[in-house]
Amino acid sequence: PLQSNFKRFKQGLQLMHDNKVAANSETLVHLINALGECGMSKTILEILERLHDNYDDIEGKMEPIQLTDDIGISFADWSTPRLDTSHYVAAIKSCLLRNKLEDARAILALMRDHGIPPTSECLENFAFTYAQAAIRAVPKKAIANQNEDTKSVAASRAQSAYTIAMTLQDLSTTVLAKVALACAKTAQWQNARTILRHLHSNLLSRDTPLRRREVDLIRGMHSTLIRECVHQRNVTAALAYANDIQNFAGLVRTTTWGEDNRGRKGKFSDESLMTSLREIQASPPSSFVGMRSEDWVALIKSASSAGHWKVCVNTLQFLRPHVQRTNPHARRNASLLALQYDQLVPA
């Protein structure tokens, strides 16, 4: 089907040529996308080189060229517009969408050689693709059981994604979430935490409230990071992420609902786990971005695997709202359960 679509595209180009309709910037973007759809990323690079080399700097116009023979386009008398940033961006994006990293890097290098600085969109696409590639390079089994080559490739790609992400401003929430996950899956815990905090800071600096899609994305990222800690048995990272997540949720409550959350920042420890359950219950479910019941369960699993039983016991309190909400018997005996819990915690 892709070859058939490209055949129709060539027929459209032929009609333009026969009717003396000049190609414009959009025509080139469509040609680049059509070649990318057919997996012809190397041909895209060749066309970009030819178009740039055939621009007459003195007269300021494109000389007629023969685009390329191997794709059946041979318009030797058809002038095309000068290349601009949009064409390089389209070419890079087309390659990255199909995981043609080497070709995308070659086009980026060509873009720089031609004196066009890479755009934020280009680099953002690179960050997302590197993160995606890192995640795919990590098998589902524990990272400790991987061979060194596999771990090295995955870690290198995650590090590249992190480096690019940290050099850009106003990255999308989707890209930051993907980079954080790639770092966590390759055991780059501090990098993942830096990205997590960067994302939280970006969202808190806005004047507008979180959109529903953003809330769902943030919840998913939080849960995935905690589960990854459990998967790799790293309770230290899990506690650090839980601390950042709860601080972020508290600040969101402060800015959105006007609640006083001062004095909540600090090192996450057994004592700081003893936060108010009333705040968790008071937050509207549709906008809550803190640790949820499944996240606390994952944290308990991580702590138990490392033998941190005090953390396990102290974390049980955060499951109380979930138990009371889903267990009618627990709701009827809430006061009795509260008394038993208060007796259990000091022990």
Tab-separated table of C-alpha atoms in Angstrom:
chain	number	residue	atom	x	y	z
A	1	PRO	CA	0.000	0.000	0.000
A	2	LEU	CA	2.829	2.448	0.718
A	3	GLN	CA	4.366	1.921	-2.709
A	4	SER	CA	0.931	2.377	-4.251
A	5	ASN	CA	0.452	5.664	-2.376
A	6	PHE	CA	3.858	6.861	-3.522
A	7	LYS	CA	2.987	5.983	-7.104
A	8	ARG	CA	-0.084	8.220	-6.886
A	9	PHE	CA	2.053	10.951	-5.366
A	10	LYS	CA	4.451	10.775	-8.332
A	11	GLN	CA	1.511	10.965	-10.684
A	12	GLY	CA	0.422	14.164	-8.964
A	13	LEU	CA	3.916	15.611	-9.364
A	14	GLN	CA	3.857	14.679	-13.044
A	15	LEU	CA	0.552	16.513	-13.502
A	16	MET	CA	2.029	19.596	-11.850
A	17	HIS	CA	5.053	19.407	-14.139
A	18	ASP	CA	3.024	18.857	-17.309
A	19	ASN	CA	0.750	21.790	-16.506
A	20	LYS	CA	3.701	24.022	-15.641
A	21	VAL	CA	2.654	24.389	-12.004
A	22	ALA	CA	5.722	25.428	-10.062
A	23	ALA	CA	6.746	23.496	-6.979
A	24	ASN	CA	6.625	25.435	-3.753
A	25	SER	CA	7.866	24.847	-0.214
A	26	GLU	CA	4.863	22.678	0.635
A	27	THR	CA	5.516	20.461	-2.376
A	28	LEU	CA	8.956	19.604	-1.039
A	29	VAL	CA	7.586	18.844	2.433
A	30	HIS	CA	5.060	16.446	0.905
A	31	LEU	CA	7.808	14.805	-1.167
A	32	ILE	CA	9.950	14.321	1.940
A	33	ASN	CA	7.038	12.832	3.884
A	34	ALA	CA	6.133	10.529	0.993
A	35	LEU	CA	9.700	9.224	0.791
A	36	GLY	CA	9.761	8.714	4.547
A	37	GLU	CA	6.543	6.687	4.379
A	38	CYS	CA	8.269	4.322	1.946
A	39	GLY	CA	11.364	3.997	4.147
A	40	MET	CA	13.573	5.895	1.684
A	41	SER	CA	15.325	8.072	4.240
A	42	LYS	CA	18.676	7.937	2.433
A	43	THR	CA	16.975	9.301	-0.679
A	44	ILE	CA	15.694	12.222	1.407
A	45	LEU	CA	19.275	13.045	2.374
A	46	GLU	CA	20.360	12.845	-1.272
A	47	ILE	CA	17.584	15.192	-2.416
A	48	LEU	CA	18.405	17.740	0.295
A	49	GLU	CA	22.039	17.746	-0.790
A	50	ARG	CA	21.133	18.181	-4.453
A	51	LEU	CA	18.645	20.956	-3.829
A	52	HIS	CA	21.097	22.898	-1.680
A	53	ASP	CA	24.002	22.478	-4.122
A	54	ASN	CA	21.906	23.689	-7.056
A	55	TYR	CA	20.836	26.980	-5.494
A	56	ASP	CA	22.329	29.946	-7.296
A	57	ASP	CA	23.428	32.372	-4.588
A	58	ILE	CA	24.131	35.084	-7.140
A	59	GLU	CA	20.778	35.044	-8.918
A	60	GLY	CA	18.859	33.896	-5.834
A	61	LYS	CA	16.960	31.081	-7.511
A	62	MET	CA	17.017	27.324	-7.970
A	63	GLU	CA	18.544	25.927	-11.109
A	64	PRO	CA	16.510	23.182	-12.825
A	65	ILE	CA	17.706	19.776	-11.626
A	66	GLN	CA	16.924	16.128	-11.992
A	67	LEU	CA	15.716	15.155	-8.544
A	68	THR	CA	16.652	11.495	-8.516
A	69	ASP	CA	16.432	8.457	-10.777
A	70	ASP	CA	15.838	5.670	-8.284
A	71	ILE	CA	12.379	6.950	-7.319
A	72	GLY	CA	11.295	7.638	-10.878
A	73	ILE	CA	11.194	11.430	-10.647
A	74	SER	CA	13.232	13.002	-13.420
A	75	PHE	CA	12.178	16.603	-14.041
A	76	ALA	CA	15.309	18.165	-15.445
A	77	ASP	CA	13.515	21.386	-16.397
A	78	TRP	CA	11.519	21.900	-13.207
A	79	SER	CA	12.663	24.646	-10.864
A	80	THR	CA	12.128	24.079	-7.161
A	81	PRO	CA	12.143	26.571	-4.277
A	82	ARG	CA	15.082	27.067	-1.983
A	83	LEU	CA	15.399	24.824	1.033
A	84	ASP	CA	14.436	26.303	4.381
A	85	THR	CA	14.153	25.127	7.972
A	86	SER	CA	10.766	23.458	7.431
A	87	HIS	CA	12.254	20.991	4.952
A	88	TYR	CA	15.035	19.872	7.283
A	89	VAL	CA	12.599	19.598	10.184
A	90	ALA	CA	10.222	17.490	8.074
A	91	ALA	CA	13.104	15.274	6.949
A	92	ILE	CA	14.417	14.704	10.477
A	93	LYS	CA	10.954	14.064	11.868
A	94	SER	CA	10.181	11.614	9.062
A	95	CYS	CA	13.349	9.622	9.806
A	96	LEU	CA	12.833	9.637	13.565
A	97	LEU	CA	9.244	8.447	13.257
A	98	ARG	CA	10.588	5.341	11.538
A	99	ASN	CA	13.529	4.891	13.950
A	100	LYS	CA	16.111	5.837	11.299
A	101	LEU	CA	18.415	7.463	13.853
A	102	GLU	CA	21.563	7.389	11.734
A	103	ASP	CA	19.843	9.047	8.778
A	104	ALA	CA	18.248	11.635	11.071
A	105	ARG	CA	21.653	12.482	12.542
A	106	ALA	CA	23.107	12.783	9.044
A	107	ILE	CA	20.359	15.238	8.068
A	108	LEU	CA	20.956	17.213	11.276
A	109	ALA	CA	24.657	17.422	10.411
A	110	LEU	CA	23.761	18.510	6.879
A	111	MET	CA	21.456	21.154	8.315
A	112	ARG	CA	24.320	22.577	10.386
A	113	ASP	CA	26.717	22.419	7.423
A	114	HIS	CA	24.226	24.463	5.408
A	115	GLY	CA	24.248	27.164	8.063
A	116	ILE	CA	20.773	26.482	9.482
A	117	PRO	CA	20.714	26.112	13.288
A	118	PRO	CA	18.670	23.163	14.586
A	119	THR	CA	15.236	24.144	15.870
A	120	SER	CA	13.767	23.203	19.237
A	121	GLU	CA	11.274	20.995	17.418
A	122	CYS	CA	14.112	19.011	15.824
A	123	LEU	CA	15.905	18.480	19.108
A	124	GLU	CA	12.669	17.640	20.928
A	125	ASN	CA	11.973	14.931	18.345
A	126	PHE	CA	15.490	13.601	18.899
A	127	ALA	CA	14.996	13.503	22.675
A	128	PHE	CA	11.720	11.602	22.340
A	129	THR	CA	13.136	9.111	19.832
A	130	TYR	CA	16.283	8.452	21.877
A	131	ALA	CA	14.134	7.855	24.961
A	132	GLN	CA	11.843	5.528	23.034
A	133	ALA	CA	14.841	3.640	21.660
A	134	ALA	CA	16.309	3.283	25.159
A	135	ILE	CA	13.053	1.861	26.499
A	136	ARG	CA	12.824	-0.630	23.644
A	137	ALA	CA	16.427	-1.713	24.210
A	138	VAL	CA	15.652	-2.744	27.795
A	139	PRO	CA	14.052	-6.216	27.953
A	140	LYS	CA	11.178	-6.793	30.333
A	141	LYS	CA	13.331	-8.948	32.593
A	142	ALA	CA	15.389	-7.354	35.348
A	143	ILE	CA	18.160	-5.101	34.152
A	144	ALA	CA	20.728	-6.989	36.231
A	145	ASN	CA	20.222	-10.043	34.006
A	146	GLN	CA	20.972	-8.228	30.760
A	147	ASN	CA	24.284	-8.526	28.961
A	148	GLU	CA	26.639	-5.572	29.141
A	149	ASP	CA	26.209	-4.578	25.491
A	150	THR	CA	22.433	-4.307	25.829
A	151	LYS	CA	22.718	-2.244	29.004
A	152	SER	CA	25.321	0.003	27.410
A	153	VAL	CA	23.189	0.749	24.333
A	154	ALA	CA	20.067	1.444	26.385
A	155	ALA	CA	21.932	3.626	28.893
A	156	SER	CA	23.690	5.565	26.137
A	157	ARG	CA	20.408	6.367	24.401
A	158	ALA	CA	18.748	7.368	27.656
A	159	GLN	CA	21.704	9.625	28.485
A	160	SER	CA	21.466	11.244	25.032
A	161	ALA	CA	17.752	11.883	25.542
A	162	TYR	CA	18.440	13.378	28.985
A	163	THR	CA	21.241	15.624	27.685
A	164	ILE	CA	19.051	16.998	24.895
A	165	ALA	CA	16.057	17.470	27.197
A	166	MET	CA	18.069	19.460	29.714
A	167	THR	CA	19.311	21.884	27.048
A	168	LEU	CA	15.834	22.808	25.827
A	169	GLN	CA	13.211	25.120	27.270
A	170	ASP	CA	9.460	24.437	27.358
A	171	LEU	CA	9.639	20.776	26.447
A	172	SER	CA	6.258	19.090	26.214
A	173	THR	CA	5.007	17.030	29.146
A	174	THR	CA	4.909	13.948	26.919
A	175	VAL	CA	8.589	14.195	26.001
A	176	LEU	CA	9.728	14.831	29.574
A	177	ALA	CA	7.708	11.870	30.830
A	178	LYS	CA	9.238	9.619	28.188
A	179	VAL	CA	12.788	10.755	29.012
A	180	ALA	CA	12.227	10.233	32.749
A	181	LEU	CA	10.989	6.694	32.110
A	182	ALA	CA	13.975	5.927	29.872
A	183	CYS	CA	16.373	7.082	32.592
A	184	ALA	CA	14.587	5.010	35.241
A	185	LYS	CA	14.562	1.876	33.096
A	186	THR	CA	18.308	2.179	32.621
A	187	ALA	CA	18.891	2.744	36.365
A	188	GLN	CA	19.852	6.407	35.926
A	189	TRP	CA	17.834	7.317	38.987
A	190	GLN	CA	19.194	10.808	39.580
A	191	ASN	CA	18.630	11.811	35.961
A	192	ALA	CA	15.071	10.539	36.155
A	193	ARG	CA	14.494	12.520	39.347
A	194	THR	CA	15.937	15.666	37.767
A	195	ILE	CA	13.543	15.330	34.828
A	196	LEU	CA	10.651	14.641	37.220
A	197	ARG	CA	11.385	17.807	39.189
A	198	HIS	CA	11.863	19.779	35.963
A	199	LEU	CA	8.440	18.651	34.769
A	200	HIS	CA	6.827	19.524	38.102
A	201	SER	CA	8.458	22.955	38.063
A	202	ASN	CA	7.236	23.648	34.521
A	203	LEU	CA	3.659	22.772	35.413
A	204	LEU	CA	3.673	24.789	38.639
A	205	SER	CA	5.057	27.872	36.897
A	206	ARG	CA	2.010	28.146	34.650
A	207	ASP	CA	-0.966	30.329	35.453
A	208	THR	CA	-3.501	27.873	34.044
A	209	PRO	CA	-4.722	24.767	35.930
A	210	LEU	CA	-3.730	21.292	34.818
A	211	ARG	CA	-5.756	19.876	31.962
A	212	ARG	CA	-7.348	16.459	32.322
A	213	ARG	CA	-4.983	14.942	29.769
A	214	GLU	CA	-1.997	16.308	31.687
A	215	VAL	CA	-3.344	14.930	34.962
A	216	ASP	CA	-3.692	11.468	33.396
A	217	LEU	CA	-0.209	11.665	31.900
A	218	ILE	CA	1.385	12.770	35.185
A	219	ARG	CA	-0.406	10.062	37.134
A	220	GLY	CA	0.805	7.465	34.664
A	221	MET	CA	4.371	8.725	34.842
A	222	HIS	CA	4.354	8.737	38.650
A	223	SER	CA	3.011	5.190	38.806
A	224	THR	CA	5.451	3.946	36.176
A	225	LEU	CA	8.463	5.405	37.982
A	226	ILE	CA	7.439	3.842	41.302
A	227	ARG	CA	6.792	0.476	39.641
A	228	GLU	CA	10.192	0.635	37.963
A	229	CYS	CA	11.787	1.088	41.380
A	230	VAL	CA	9.980	-2.046	42.551
A	231	HIS	CA	11.070	-3.894	39.422
A	232	GLN	CA	14.718	-3.059	40.092
A	233	ARG	CA	14.369	-3.260	43.907
A	234	ASN	CA	15.553	0.247	44.630
A	235	VAL	CA	13.712	1.516	47.697
A	236	THR	CA	15.929	4.617	47.960
A	237	ALA	CA	14.813	5.878	44.562
A	238	ALA	CA	11.199	4.957	45.328
A	239	LEU	CA	11.231	7.047	48.512
A	240	ALA	CA	12.858	9.970	46.703
A	241	TYR	CA	10.226	9.889	43.943
A	242	ALA	CA	7.427	9.574	46.497
A	243	ASN	CA	8.763	12.649	48.271
A	244	ASP	CA	8.792	14.703	45.056
A	245	ILE	CA	5.364	13.447	44.010
A	246	GLN	CA	3.767	14.319	47.344
A	247	ASN	CA	5.427	17.744	47.431
A	248	PHE	CA	4.165	18.421	43.919
A	249	ALA	CA	0.644	17.295	44.824
A	250	GLY	CA	0.690	19.569	47.864
A	251	LEU	CA	1.774	22.565	45.799
A	252	VAL	CA	-0.909	21.831	43.214
A	253	ARG	CA	-3.495	21.769	46.014
A	254	THR	CA	-2.165	25.096	47.285
A	255	THR	CA	-2.308	26.839	43.920
A	256	THR	CA	-5.549	25.238	42.749
A	257	TRP	CA	-7.644	24.955	45.894
A	258	GLY	CA	-6.053	27.597	48.119
A	259	GLU	CA	-4.964	25.142	50.801
A	260	ASP	CA	-2.043	25.975	53.035
A	261	ASN	CA	0.790	23.581	52.324
A	262	ARG	CA	3.735	25.459	53.766
A	263	GLY	CA	6.521	23.554	55.401
A	264	ARG	CA	5.956	20.346	53.457
A	265	LYS	CA	9.249	20.198	51.587
A	266	GLY	CA	12.037	18.188	53.113
A	267	LYS	CA	13.794	14.869	53.106
A	268	PHE	CA	11.429	11.926	52.717
A	269	SER	CA	11.757	9.649	55.704
A	270	ASP	CA	9.662	7.425	57.943
A	271	GLU	CA	8.556	10.503	59.874
A	272	SER	CA	7.569	12.505	56.804
A	273	LEU	CA	5.356	9.630	55.699
A	274	MET	CA	3.049	10.679	58.563
A	275	THR	CA	1.291	13.375	56.558
A	276	SER	CA	-2.372	14.249	56.871
A	277	LEU	CA	-4.787	11.766	55.303
A	278	ARG	CA	-7.447	14.475	55.287
A	279	GLU	CA	-5.620	16.297	52.496
A	280	ILE	CA	-5.555	13.172	50.372
A	281	GLN	CA	-9.275	12.601	50.902
A	282	ALA	CA	-10.131	16.266	50.289
A	283	SER	CA	-8.470	16.503	46.871
A	284	PRO	CA	-10.945	16.047	43.995
A	285	PRO	CA	-10.273	12.626	42.375
A	286	SER	CA	-10.261	14.139	38.889
A	287	SER	CA	-7.365	16.497	39.693
A	288	PHE	CA	-5.358	14.526	42.271
A	289	VAL	CA	-1.736	14.077	41.143
A	290	GLY	CA	-0.201	12.649	44.312
A	291	MET	CA	0.582	9.063	45.235
A	292	ARG	CA	-2.431	6.810	44.712
A	293	SER	CA	-3.242	3.547	46.466
A	294	GLU	CA	-1.519	1.398	43.835
A	295	ASP	CA	1.572	3.586	44.122
A	296	TRP	CA	1.708	3.113	47.889
A	297	VAL	CA	1.323	-0.640	47.400
A	298	ALA	CA	4.259	-0.566	44.988
A	299	LEU	CA	6.299	1.419	47.527
A	300	ILE	CA	5.499	-1.148	50.228
A	301	LYS	CA	6.665	-3.929	47.901
A	302	SER	CA	9.890	-2.073	47.202
A	303	ALA	CA	10.514	-1.474	50.904
A	304	SER	CA	9.708	-5.065	51.863
A	305	SER	CA	12.088	-6.456	49.230
A	306	ALA	CA	14.856	-4.387	50.857
A	307	GLY	CA	13.841	-5.280	54.411
A	308	HIS	CA	12.686	-1.763	55.364
A	309	TRP	CA	9.768	-2.946	57.504
A	310	LYS	CA	9.314	0.337	59.357
A	311	VAL	CA	8.679	2.059	56.039
A	312	CYS	CA	6.181	-0.681	55.156
A	313	VAL	CA	4.214	-0.196	58.379
A	314	ASN	CA	4.259	3.598	58.201
A	315	THR	CA	3.080	3.515	54.587
A	316	LEU	CA	0.009	1.429	55.435
A	317	GLN	CA	-1.838	4.553	56.589
A	318	PHE	CA	-2.014	5.803	53.004
A	319	LEU	CA	-4.078	2.791	52.000
A	320	ARG	CA	-6.794	3.683	54.544
A	321	PRO	CA	-8.822	5.949	52.172
A	322	HIS	CA	-8.810	3.206	49.536
A	323	VAL	CA	-9.884	0.527	52.009
A	324	GLN	CA	-12.632	2.704	53.469
A	325	ARG	CA	-13.869	3.592	50.003
A	326	THR	CA	-13.998	0.009	48.722
A	327	ASN	CA	-14.865	-1.951	51.877
A	328	PRO	CA	-18.305	-1.272	53.456
A	329	HIS	CA	-17.310	-3.150	56.610
A	330	ALA	CA	-14.315	-0.865	57.037
A	331	ARG	CA	-16.526	2.220	56.741
A	332	ARG	CA	-18.864	0.959	59.465
A	333	ASN	CA	-15.956	0.309	61.803
A	334	ALA	CA	-13.783	3.273	60.850
A	335	SER	CA	-13.363	4.510	64.406
A	336	LEU	CA	-12.366	1.060	65.671
A	337	LEU	CA	-9.875	0.629	62.835
A	338	ALA	CA	-8.439	4.078	63.531
A	339	LEU	CA	-7.901	3.168	67.177
A	340	GLN	CA	-6.221	-0.126	66.250
A	341	TYR	CA	-4.021	1.639	63.720
A	342	ASP	CA	-2.959	4.288	66.237
A	343	GLN	CA	-1.907	1.475	68.559
A	344	LEU	CA	-0.049	-0.362	65.793
A	345	VAL	CA	2.077	2.538	64.449
A	346	PRO	CA	4.052	3.242	67.672
A	347	ALA	CA	4.862	-0.452	67.915
